[in-house]
Amino acid sequence: MSLAVEPCRSVSAVFWDSIETVLLDMDGTLLDLSFDNDFWGRAIPEHYATIHHISHEEAASRLNSIFAAESGRLNWYCLDFWSATLGFDVAQLKRTLAHGIAWRPEAERFLKQLSASHCDVVLITNAHPETLKIKLERVMLTPWFDRVVSSHEYGVPKENNVFWQRLQENHAFNPTKTLFIDDSEPVLDAAHDYGIQHLISLRQPDSRQPPKTDTRYPAILHFDEISKGLPAL
């Protein structure tokens, strides 16, 4: 079920005493989405045009139709699928551009505070395992998490209700005492439908894009807006 779009509702506070589990997305939540948007919006079409000897415009046209067909499916996040479909090693191209991977503001500090709290902190991402490996080589994420889960382990993306069922089976949590933060509203919709009570979105997942002015979920610009009540560093 989708909620109505409305002007961004700020999050005045999180009552941390009522939260047992914190589920966090990676791209666009902890890491700046500008890397991924540039990779798929510029680097992939440029490389595709070069190896197939076509114009950038023709490459973009071909790719847009393929991207649209896979949006919201696990293939959209699968580097193996894209390498086979596009005819080149997508993981290798991503690795050569990995210097562009960066934290979102306040994200690392927020993770350190969560790690020192009573909460069970879990990274849940649609990123392909190879993408996850590349990004973890650039930013120190894993020390702050109790578990790291890629949706590829379950064979379905976070947009699918089956993901949440399998997450519950493998890492039990109480939906009414769980906070989930993700920049993707379709993913938040799936979490909402599953019964997760505390949901927060991001107003500016990509630092090169202006902040959103409307969302379907309460949204924050930076994590310091909700860190009050967590252990001070």
PDB file of C-alpha atoms in Angstrom:
ATOM      1  CA  MET A   1       0.000   0.000   0.000  1.00  0.00           C
ATOM      2  CA  SER A   2       1.355   3.438  -0.953  1.00  0.00           C
ATOM      3  CA  LEU A   3       0.885   6.513   1.205  1.00  0.00           C
ATOM      4  CA  ALA A   4      -0.125   9.881  -0.225  1.00  0.00           C
ATOM      5  CA  VAL A   5       2.612  12.302  -1.243  1.00  0.00           C
ATOM      6  CA  GLU A   6       2.688  15.387   0.969  1.00  0.00           C
ATOM      7  CA  PRO A   7       5.144  18.129   1.928  1.00  0.00           C
ATOM      8  CA  CYS A   8       8.162  16.675   3.731  1.00  0.00           C
ATOM      9  CA  ARG A   9       7.344  15.925   7.328  1.00  0.00           C
ATOM     10  CA  SER A  10      10.358  16.449   9.549  1.00  0.00           C
ATOM     11  CA  VAL A  11      11.193  13.928  12.252  1.00  0.00           C
ATOM     12  CA  SER A  12      11.219  15.801  15.544  1.00  0.00           C
ATOM     13  CA  ALA A  13      12.629  12.904  17.549  1.00  0.00           C
ATOM     14  CA  VAL A  14      13.060   9.151  17.781  1.00  0.00           C
ATOM     15  CA  PHE A  15      12.126   7.648  21.122  1.00  0.00           C
ATOM     16  CA  TRP A  16      15.089   5.331  21.296  1.00  0.00           C
ATOM     17  CA  ASP A  17      13.931   3.538  24.456  1.00  0.00           C
ATOM     18  CA  SER A  18      11.105   2.027  22.371  1.00  0.00           C
ATOM     19  CA  ILE A  19      13.417   0.830  19.568  1.00  0.00           C
ATOM     20  CA  GLU A  20      15.054  -2.609  19.695  1.00  0.00           C
ATOM     21  CA  THR A  21      16.201  -3.022  16.079  1.00  0.00           C
ATOM     22  CA  VAL A  22      17.517  -0.476  13.573  1.00  0.00           C
ATOM     23  CA  LEU A  23      17.510  -1.492   9.915  1.00  0.00           C
ATOM     24  CA  LEU A  24      19.554   0.732   7.613  1.00  0.00           C
ATOM     25  CA  ASP A  25      19.803   0.933   3.845  1.00  0.00           C
ATOM     26  CA  MET A  26      23.211   1.665   2.291  1.00  0.00           C
ATOM     27  CA  ASP A  27      23.058   3.615  -0.999  1.00  0.00           C
ATOM     28  CA  GLY A  28      21.316   6.954  -0.631  1.00  0.00           C
ATOM     29  CA  THR A  29      20.996   6.460   3.116  1.00  0.00           C
ATOM     30  CA  LEU A  30      24.483   5.934   4.520  1.00  0.00           C
ATOM     31  CA  LEU A  31      26.376   6.535   1.273  1.00  0.00           C
ATOM     32  CA  ASP A  32      25.916   9.410  -1.148  1.00  0.00           C
ATOM     33  CA  LEU A  33      23.710   8.278  -4.028  1.00  0.00           C
ATOM     34  CA  SER A  34      25.566  10.612  -6.392  1.00  0.00           C
ATOM     35  CA  PHE A  35      28.064   7.817  -7.081  1.00  0.00           C
ATOM     36  CA  ASP A  36      25.382   5.379  -8.241  1.00  0.00           C
ATOM     37  CA  ASN A  37      23.435   7.979 -10.203  1.00  0.00           C
ATOM     38  CA  ASP A  38      26.602   9.042 -12.018  1.00  0.00           C
ATOM     39  CA  PHE A  39      27.663   5.446 -12.620  1.00  0.00           C
ATOM     40  CA  TRP A  40      24.387   4.319 -14.149  1.00  0.00           C
ATOM     41  CA  GLY A  41      23.429   7.645 -15.720  1.00  0.00           C
ATOM     42  CA  ARG A  42      26.783   8.592 -17.264  1.00  0.00           C
ATOM     43  CA  ALA A  43      29.560   5.987 -16.989  1.00  0.00           C
ATOM     44  CA  ILE A  44      27.528   2.975 -18.136  1.00  0.00           C
ATOM     45  CA  PRO A  45      26.054   4.680 -21.246  1.00  0.00           C
ATOM     46  CA  GLU A  46      29.456   6.123 -22.175  1.00  0.00           C
ATOM     47  CA  HIS A  47      31.178   2.753 -21.900  1.00  0.00           C
ATOM     48  CA  TYR A  48      28.328   0.974 -23.710  1.00  0.00           C
ATOM     49  CA  ALA A  49      28.518   3.506 -26.563  1.00  0.00           C
ATOM     50  CA  THR A  50      32.273   3.064 -26.863  1.00  0.00           C
ATOM     51  CA  ILE A  51      32.377  -0.723 -27.014  1.00  0.00           C
ATOM     52  CA  HIS A  52      29.347  -0.998 -29.305  1.00  0.00           C
ATOM     53  CA  HIS A  53      30.513   1.860 -31.575  1.00  0.00           C
ATOM     54  CA  ILE A  54      27.307   3.853 -31.336  1.00  0.00           C
ATOM     55  CA  SER A  55      26.473   7.384 -30.288  1.00  0.00           C
ATOM     56  CA  HIS A  56      25.859   8.293 -26.674  1.00  0.00           C
ATOM     57  CA  GLU A  57      22.260   9.165 -27.563  1.00  0.00           C
ATOM     58  CA  GLU A  58      21.622   5.744 -29.117  1.00  0.00           C
ATOM     59  CA  ALA A  59      23.265   4.031 -26.163  1.00  0.00           C
ATOM     60  CA  ALA A  60      21.083   5.948 -23.706  1.00  0.00           C
ATOM     61  CA  SER A  61      17.963   5.089 -25.702  1.00  0.00           C
ATOM     62  CA  ARG A  62      18.764   1.369 -25.757  1.00  0.00           C
ATOM     63  CA  LEU A  63      19.687   1.281 -22.082  1.00  0.00           C
ATOM     64  CA  ASN A  64      16.675   3.230 -20.866  1.00  0.00           C
ATOM     65  CA  SER A  65      14.296   0.607 -22.237  1.00  0.00           C
ATOM     66  CA  ILE A  66      16.299  -2.192 -20.604  1.00  0.00           C
ATOM     67  CA  PHE A  67      16.523  -0.312 -17.309  1.00  0.00           C
ATOM     68  CA  ALA A  68      12.772   0.311 -17.286  1.00  0.00           C
ATOM     69  CA  ALA A  69      12.036  -3.390 -17.772  1.00  0.00           C
ATOM     70  CA  GLU A  70      14.195  -4.405 -14.797  1.00  0.00           C
ATOM     71  CA  SER A  71      13.319  -1.626 -12.356  1.00  0.00           C
ATOM     72  CA  GLY A  72      12.215  -2.984  -8.967  1.00  0.00           C
ATOM     73  CA  ARG A  73      13.426  -6.493  -9.791  1.00  0.00           C
ATOM     74  CA  LEU A  74      16.497  -8.213  -8.384  1.00  0.00           C
ATOM     75  CA  ASN A  75      18.166  -8.050 -11.807  1.00  0.00           C
ATOM     76  CA  TRP A  76      18.284  -4.261 -11.477  1.00  0.00           C
ATOM     77  CA  TYR A  77      20.829  -4.692  -8.672  1.00  0.00           C
ATOM     78  CA  CYS A  78      22.678  -7.707 -10.130  1.00  0.00           C
ATOM     79  CA  LEU A  79      26.100  -6.994 -11.628  1.00  0.00           C
ATOM     80  CA  ASP A  80      26.234 -10.480 -13.182  1.00  0.00           C
ATOM     81  CA  PHE A  81      23.000  -9.784 -15.056  1.00  0.00           C
ATOM     82  CA  TRP A  82      24.227  -6.411 -16.310  1.00  0.00           C
ATOM     83  CA  SER A  83      27.610  -7.736 -17.385  1.00  0.00           C
ATOM     84  CA  ALA A  84      25.895 -10.435 -19.460  1.00  0.00           C
ATOM     85  CA  THR A  85      23.292  -8.028 -20.843  1.00  0.00           C
ATOM     86  CA  LEU A  86      25.601  -5.137 -21.699  1.00  0.00           C
ATOM     87  CA  GLY A  87      28.586  -7.130 -22.917  1.00  0.00           C
ATOM     88  CA  PHE A  88      31.282  -5.890 -20.554  1.00  0.00           C
ATOM     89  CA  ASP A  89      32.471  -6.339 -16.961  1.00  0.00           C
ATOM     90  CA  VAL A  90      30.281  -3.934 -15.006  1.00  0.00           C
ATOM     91  CA  ALA A  91      31.950  -4.770 -11.681  1.00  0.00           C
ATOM     92  CA  GLN A  92      35.369  -3.888 -13.091  1.00  0.00           C
ATOM     93  CA  LEU A  93      34.104  -0.563 -14.406  1.00  0.00           C
ATOM     94  CA  LYS A  94      32.592   0.174 -11.008  1.00  0.00           C
ATOM     95  CA  ARG A  95      35.863  -0.679  -9.303  1.00  0.00           C
ATOM     96  CA  THR A  96      37.799   1.775 -11.503  1.00  0.00           C
ATOM     97  CA  LEU A  97      35.435   4.569 -10.415  1.00  0.00           C
ATOM     98  CA  ALA A  98      35.218   3.565  -6.757  1.00  0.00           C
ATOM     99  CA  HIS A  99      37.041   6.715  -5.608  1.00  0.00           C
ATOM    100  CA  GLY A 100      33.662   8.446  -5.948  1.00  0.00           C
ATOM    101  CA  ILE A 101      32.066   6.369  -3.163  1.00  0.00           C
ATOM    102  CA  ALA A 102      31.499   8.589  -0.126  1.00  0.00           C
ATOM    103  CA  TRP A 103      29.575   8.888   3.147  1.00  0.00           C
ATOM    104  CA  ARG A 104      26.480  11.007   3.466  1.00  0.00           C
ATOM    105  CA  PRO A 105      26.843  13.796   6.067  1.00  0.00           C
ATOM    106  CA  GLU A 106      26.723  12.624   9.697  1.00  0.00           C
ATOM    107  CA  ALA A 107      26.244   8.976   8.644  1.00  0.00           C
ATOM    108  CA  GLU A 108      29.456   7.598  10.128  1.00  0.00           C
ATOM    109  CA  ARG A 109      28.953   9.426  13.420  1.00  0.00           C
ATOM    110  CA  PHE A 110      25.354   8.164  13.591  1.00  0.00           C
ATOM    111  CA  LEU A 111      26.539   4.580  13.101  1.00  0.00           C
ATOM    112  CA  LYS A 112      29.075   4.948  15.895  1.00  0.00           C
ATOM    113  CA  GLN A 113      26.336   6.180  18.212  1.00  0.00           C
ATOM    114  CA  LEU A 114      24.024   3.323  17.238  1.00  0.00           C
ATOM    115  CA  SER A 115      26.822   0.808  17.775  1.00  0.00           C
ATOM    116  CA  ALA A 116      27.244   2.082  21.330  1.00  0.00           C
ATOM    117  CA  SER A 117      23.499   1.856  22.015  1.00  0.00           C
ATOM    118  CA  HIS A 118      21.274  -1.027  23.119  1.00  0.00           C
ATOM    119  CA  CYS A 119      19.910  -1.486  19.576  1.00  0.00           C
ATOM    120  CA  ASP A 120      20.529  -4.382  17.231  1.00  0.00           C
ATOM    121  CA  VAL A 121      21.864  -2.628  14.119  1.00  0.00           C
ATOM    122  CA  VAL A 122      21.473  -4.355  10.738  1.00  0.00           C
ATOM    123  CA  LEU A 123      22.470  -3.226   7.239  1.00  0.00           C
ATOM    124  CA  ILE A 124      19.941  -4.397   4.660  1.00  0.00           C
ATOM    125  CA  THR A 125      20.782  -3.598   1.059  1.00  0.00           C
ATOM    126  CA  ASN A 126      19.761  -4.545  -2.456  1.00  0.00           C
ATOM    127  CA  ALA A 127      23.385  -4.185  -3.517  1.00  0.00           C
ATOM    128  CA  HIS A 128      24.912  -7.156  -5.320  1.00  0.00           C
ATOM    129  CA  PRO A 129      27.600  -8.910  -3.206  1.00  0.00           C
ATOM    130  CA  GLU A 130      30.330  -7.622  -5.532  1.00  0.00           C
ATOM    131  CA  THR A 131      29.001  -4.072  -5.255  1.00  0.00           C
ATOM    132  CA  LEU A 132      28.921  -4.495  -1.500  1.00  0.00           C
ATOM    133  CA  LYS A 133      32.517  -5.702  -1.523  1.00  0.00           C
ATOM    134  CA  ILE A 134      33.683  -2.731  -3.608  1.00  0.00           C
ATOM    135  CA  LYS A 135      31.949  -0.241  -1.349  1.00  0.00           C
ATOM    136  CA  LEU A 136      33.137  -1.831   1.872  1.00  0.00           C
ATOM    137  CA  GLU A 137      36.687  -1.514   0.571  1.00  0.00           C
ATOM    138  CA  ARG A 138      36.175   2.248   0.341  1.00  0.00           C
ATOM    139  CA  VAL A 139      34.180   2.992   3.510  1.00  0.00           C
ATOM    140  CA  MET A 140      34.336   1.334   6.915  1.00  0.00           C
ATOM    141  CA  LEU A 141      30.754   0.180   7.380  1.00  0.00           C
ATOM    142  CA  THR A 142      30.923  -3.300   8.831  1.00  0.00           C
ATOM    143  CA  PRO A 143      32.458  -2.447  12.244  1.00  0.00           C
ATOM    144  CA  TRP A 144      29.242  -0.664  13.221  1.00  0.00           C
ATOM    145  CA  PHE A 145      26.784  -3.423  12.313  1.00  0.00           C
ATOM    146  CA  ASP A 146      25.686  -6.583  14.077  1.00  0.00           C
ATOM    147  CA  ARG A 147      24.777  -8.107  10.698  1.00  0.00           C
ATOM    148  CA  VAL A 148      24.963  -7.245   7.004  1.00  0.00           C
ATOM    149  CA  VAL A 149      22.253  -8.638   4.706  1.00  0.00           C
ATOM    150  CA  SER A 150      22.124  -8.430   0.908  1.00  0.00           C
ATOM    151  CA  SER A 151      18.748  -9.155  -0.676  1.00  0.00           C
ATOM    152  CA  HIS A 152      20.609 -11.423  -3.124  1.00  0.00           C
ATOM    153  CA  GLU A 153      20.868 -13.926  -0.264  1.00  0.00           C
ATOM    154  CA  TYR A 154      17.079 -14.265  -0.389  1.00  0.00           C
ATOM    155  CA  GLY A 155      16.602 -14.071  -4.154  1.00  0.00           C
ATOM    156  CA  VAL A 156      14.195 -11.113  -3.974  1.00  0.00           C
ATOM    157  CA  PRO A 157      14.696  -7.359  -3.525  1.00  0.00           C
ATOM    158  CA  LYS A 158      13.518  -5.332  -0.540  1.00  0.00           C
ATOM    159  CA  GLU A 159      10.542  -4.132  -2.617  1.00  0.00           C
ATOM    160  CA  ASN A 160       9.124  -7.680  -2.355  1.00  0.00           C
ATOM    161  CA  ASN A 161       7.256  -8.836   0.749  1.00  0.00           C
ATOM    162  CA  VAL A 162       9.089 -12.172   0.586  1.00  0.00           C
ATOM    163  CA  PHE A 163      12.304 -10.345   1.496  1.00  0.00           C
ATOM    164  CA  TRP A 164      10.799  -9.263   4.811  1.00  0.00           C
ATOM    165  CA  GLN A 165       9.495 -12.720   5.563  1.00  0.00           C
ATOM    166  CA  ARG A 166      12.932 -14.212   4.967  1.00  0.00           C
ATOM    167  CA  LEU A 167      14.661 -11.493   6.965  1.00  0.00           C
ATOM    168  CA  GLN A 168      12.351 -12.308   9.868  1.00  0.00           C
ATOM    169  CA  GLU A 169      13.076 -16.032   9.537  1.00  0.00           C
ATOM    170  CA  ASN A 170      16.835 -15.477   9.536  1.00  0.00           C
ATOM    171  CA  HIS A 171      17.145 -12.506  11.900  1.00  0.00           C
ATOM    172  CA  ALA A 172      14.063 -12.258  14.090  1.00  0.00           C
ATOM    173  CA  PHE A 173      12.871  -8.757  14.967  1.00  0.00           C
ATOM    174  CA  ASN A 174       9.747  -7.146  16.390  1.00  0.00           C
ATOM    175  CA  PRO A 175       8.232  -4.930  13.660  1.00  0.00           C
ATOM    176  CA  THR A 176       6.552  -2.668  16.215  1.00  0.00           C
ATOM    177  CA  LYS A 177       9.929  -1.946  17.855  1.00  0.00           C
ATOM    178  CA  THR A 178      11.946  -1.621  14.655  1.00  0.00           C
ATOM    179  CA  LEU A 179      13.166   1.566  12.968  1.00  0.00           C
ATOM    180  CA  PHE A 180      13.916   1.342   9.251  1.00  0.00           C
ATOM    181  CA  ILE A 181      15.625   4.150   7.322  1.00  0.00           C
ATOM    182  CA  ASP A 182      15.757   4.024   3.498  1.00  0.00           C
ATOM    183  CA  ASP A 183      15.710   6.589   0.696  1.00  0.00           C
ATOM    184  CA  SER A 184      13.501   4.428  -1.559  1.00  0.00           C
ATOM    185  CA  GLU A 185       9.770   4.904  -1.096  1.00  0.00           C
ATOM    186  CA  PRO A 186       8.823   1.617  -2.849  1.00  0.00           C
ATOM    187  CA  VAL A 187      11.064  -0.174  -0.333  1.00  0.00           C
ATOM    188  CA  LEU A 188       9.489   1.755   2.550  1.00  0.00           C
ATOM    189  CA  ASP A 189       6.071   0.781   1.161  1.00  0.00           C
ATOM    190  CA  ALA A 190       7.018  -2.893   1.408  1.00  0.00           C
ATOM    191  CA  ALA A 191       8.298  -2.421   4.960  1.00  0.00           C
ATOM    192  CA  HIS A 192       5.101  -0.565   5.867  1.00  0.00           C
ATOM    193  CA  ASP A 193       2.970  -3.375   4.449  1.00  0.00           C
ATOM    194  CA  TYR A 194       4.970  -5.887   6.477  1.00  0.00           C
ATOM    195  CA  GLY A 195       4.139  -3.965   9.644  1.00  0.00           C
ATOM    196  CA  ILE A 196       7.331  -2.117  10.498  1.00  0.00           C
ATOM    197  CA  GLN A 197       6.110   0.768  12.604  1.00  0.00           C
ATOM    198  CA  HIS A 198       8.921   3.321  12.529  1.00  0.00           C
ATOM    199  CA  LEU A 199       9.866   4.428   9.001  1.00  0.00           C
ATOM    200  CA  ILE A 200      12.070   7.343   7.939  1.00  0.00           C
ATOM    201  CA  SER A 201      13.101   8.538   4.494  1.00  0.00           C
ATOM    202  CA  LEU A 202      15.910  10.836   3.303  1.00  0.00           C
ATOM    203  CA  ARG A 203      15.382  14.284   1.834  1.00  0.00           C
ATOM    204  CA  GLN A 204      18.695  14.414  -0.061  1.00  0.00           C
ATOM    205  CA  PRO A 205      20.084  10.960  -0.909  1.00  0.00           C
ATOM    206  CA  ASP A 206      22.145  12.469  -3.760  1.00  0.00           C
ATOM    207  CA  SER A 207      24.256  15.452  -2.674  1.00  0.00           C
ATOM    208  CA  ARG A 208      24.276  16.783  -6.243  1.00  0.00           C
ATOM    209  CA  GLN A 209      20.483  17.002  -6.350  1.00  0.00           C
ATOM    210  CA  PRO A 210      18.322  19.479  -4.403  1.00  0.00           C
ATOM    211  CA  PRO A 211      16.534  18.185  -1.290  1.00  0.00           C
ATOM    212  CA  LYS A 212      13.092  16.710  -1.864  1.00  0.00           C
ATOM    213  CA  THR A 213      10.184  18.967  -0.999  1.00  0.00           C
ATOM    214  CA  ASP A 214       7.594  16.198  -0.626  1.00  0.00           C
ATOM    215  CA  THR A 215       7.681  12.577   0.508  1.00  0.00           C
ATOM    216  CA  ARG A 216       5.269   9.870   1.586  1.00  0.00           C
ATOM    217  CA  TYR A 217       7.161   9.228   4.832  1.00  0.00           C
ATOM    218  CA  PRO A 218       8.681  11.421   7.527  1.00  0.00           C
ATOM    219  CA  ALA A 219      12.091  12.492   6.236  1.00  0.00           C
ATOM    220  CA  ILE A 220      15.397  13.844   7.506  1.00  0.00           C
ATOM    221  CA  LEU A 221      18.150  15.789   5.804  1.00  0.00           C
ATOM    222  CA  HIS A 222      20.936  14.542   8.081  1.00  0.00           C
ATOM    223  CA  PHE A 223      21.168  12.003  10.901  1.00  0.00           C
ATOM    224  CA  ASP A 224      21.935  14.569  13.591  1.00  0.00           C
ATOM    225  CA  GLU A 225      18.201  15.397  13.465  1.00  0.00           C
ATOM    226  CA  ILE A 226      17.383  12.070  15.141  1.00  0.00           C
ATOM    227  CA  SER A 227      20.520  11.303  17.175  1.00  0.00           C
ATOM    228  CA  LYS A 228      19.329  12.894  20.423  1.00  0.00           C
ATOM    229  CA  GLY A 229      18.973  10.141  23.009  1.00  0.00           C
ATOM    230  CA  LEU A 230      21.741   7.964  21.577  1.00  0.00           C
ATOM    231  CA  PRO A 231      25.071   7.632  23.440  1.00  0.00           C
ATOM    232  CA  ALA A 232      27.264  10.702  23.071  1.00  0.00           C
ATOM    233  CA  LEU A 233      30.692  10.159  21.537  1.00  0.00           C
TER     234      LEU A 233
END
